Phi, psi and omega in degrees: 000330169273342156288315167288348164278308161308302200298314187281347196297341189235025210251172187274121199305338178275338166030076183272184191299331172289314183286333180311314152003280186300320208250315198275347184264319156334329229233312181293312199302325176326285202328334176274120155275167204273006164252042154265339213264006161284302204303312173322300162355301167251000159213127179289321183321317237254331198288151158303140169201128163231177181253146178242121116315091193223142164263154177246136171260325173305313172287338188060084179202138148229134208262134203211102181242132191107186165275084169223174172217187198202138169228126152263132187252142148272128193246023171264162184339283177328322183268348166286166325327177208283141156254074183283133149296147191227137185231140186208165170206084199269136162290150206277355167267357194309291184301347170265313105040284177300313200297312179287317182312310174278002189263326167302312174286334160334319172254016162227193221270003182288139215290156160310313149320341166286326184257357155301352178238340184194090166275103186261001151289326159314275171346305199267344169250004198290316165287348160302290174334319179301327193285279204336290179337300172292034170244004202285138191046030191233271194251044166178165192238162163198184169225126188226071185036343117301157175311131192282119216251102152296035188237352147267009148292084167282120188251152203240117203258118190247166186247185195252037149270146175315157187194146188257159155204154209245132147241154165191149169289153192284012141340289187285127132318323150227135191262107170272171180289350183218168177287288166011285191294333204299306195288357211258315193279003223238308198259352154311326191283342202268319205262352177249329199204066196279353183260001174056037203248358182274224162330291165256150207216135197240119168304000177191139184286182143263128192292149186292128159113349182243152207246009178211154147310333190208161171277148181234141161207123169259167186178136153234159187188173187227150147224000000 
């Protein structure tokens, strides 16, 4: 992530989504020594790898590399109150993933509180998950200092009427219209259903003593 923050403090305002692509998978590889880069090669796990949001104002684009997520508002007349749109870019194993995790805990016979101190359903789908990985940058995009395979990039086209827009990481489970609602909804989730095996179903619970499952970062803003 920091890296990738340092690359836009300097990146050029026309930026399109392909050079960000190029220079932020650059940006990562500096980082690599050239004797890690057979072994990386061959294991995606081992790579810096993040997922991206990103806005362009110049272009009016959003750019979406990864598991992240966007709420779009029109704030012109006709649309008021605000109608957010809802936008994802999920990897294509997350939910068969998640879906083998809660059915293990589900069949077994061990109190629910064992897997908030010890997922050992989590454990148990983690060499899938490893498998998954060698699909990184094949059938899902991410940027891990190799190419990024843009054909698995969602790019999102805003017209030049006003827009509130939402960016945030699959951190929130449901994503709102305010941080506010987004975290309220966050901690329903923590205080009803904290192994993440219900309604909504997760590759990992919240672990005791953590108020969220995942890292989050939210931002709102209007153009």
């Amino acid at each position: 992530m920091e890296i990738i923050a340092r690359f836009l403090r300097k990146a050029p305002k026309d930026l399109s989504c392909h050079q960000f692509c190029l220079g932020a998978s650059k940006a990562i590889a500096r980082h690599y020594r050239k004797s890690q880069w057979e072994r990386l090669a061959q294991h995606p796990e081992e790579r810096l790898t993040a997922s991206c949001v990103v806005y362009s104002r110049l272009r009016r684009e959003i750019w979406m590399i990864g598991d992240c997520q966007c709420l779009l508002s029109s704030l012109t007349p006709q649309h008021s109150p605000l109608t957010p749109e809802y936008y994802d870019n999920p990897k294509p194993y997350e939910l068969e993933l998640a879906e083998q995790r809660a059915a293990i805990i589900h069949a077994s016979p061990l109190p629910h509180d064992h897997f908030l101190r010890d997922d050992t359903a989590r454990a148990a789908i983690i060499p899938r998950m490893l498998e998954t990985m060698q699909q990184q940058n094949k059938t899902y995009s991410v940027v891990d200092g190799f190419p990024v395979d843009e054909k698995h990039v969602r790019i999102l086209t805003l017209d030049f009427h006003p827009w509130e827009i939402v960016l945030a990481s699959d951190g929130y489970p449901f994503l709102e219209p305010t941080l506010a609602a987004s975290e309220e909804r966050l901690d329903w989730q923590r205080t009803n259903d904290p192994l993440c095996i219900g309604t909504f179903k997760a590759t990992k619970a919240f672990a005791e003593g953590n108020n969220s499952f995942d890292d989050r970062a939210y931002i709102r803003f209007r153009v």
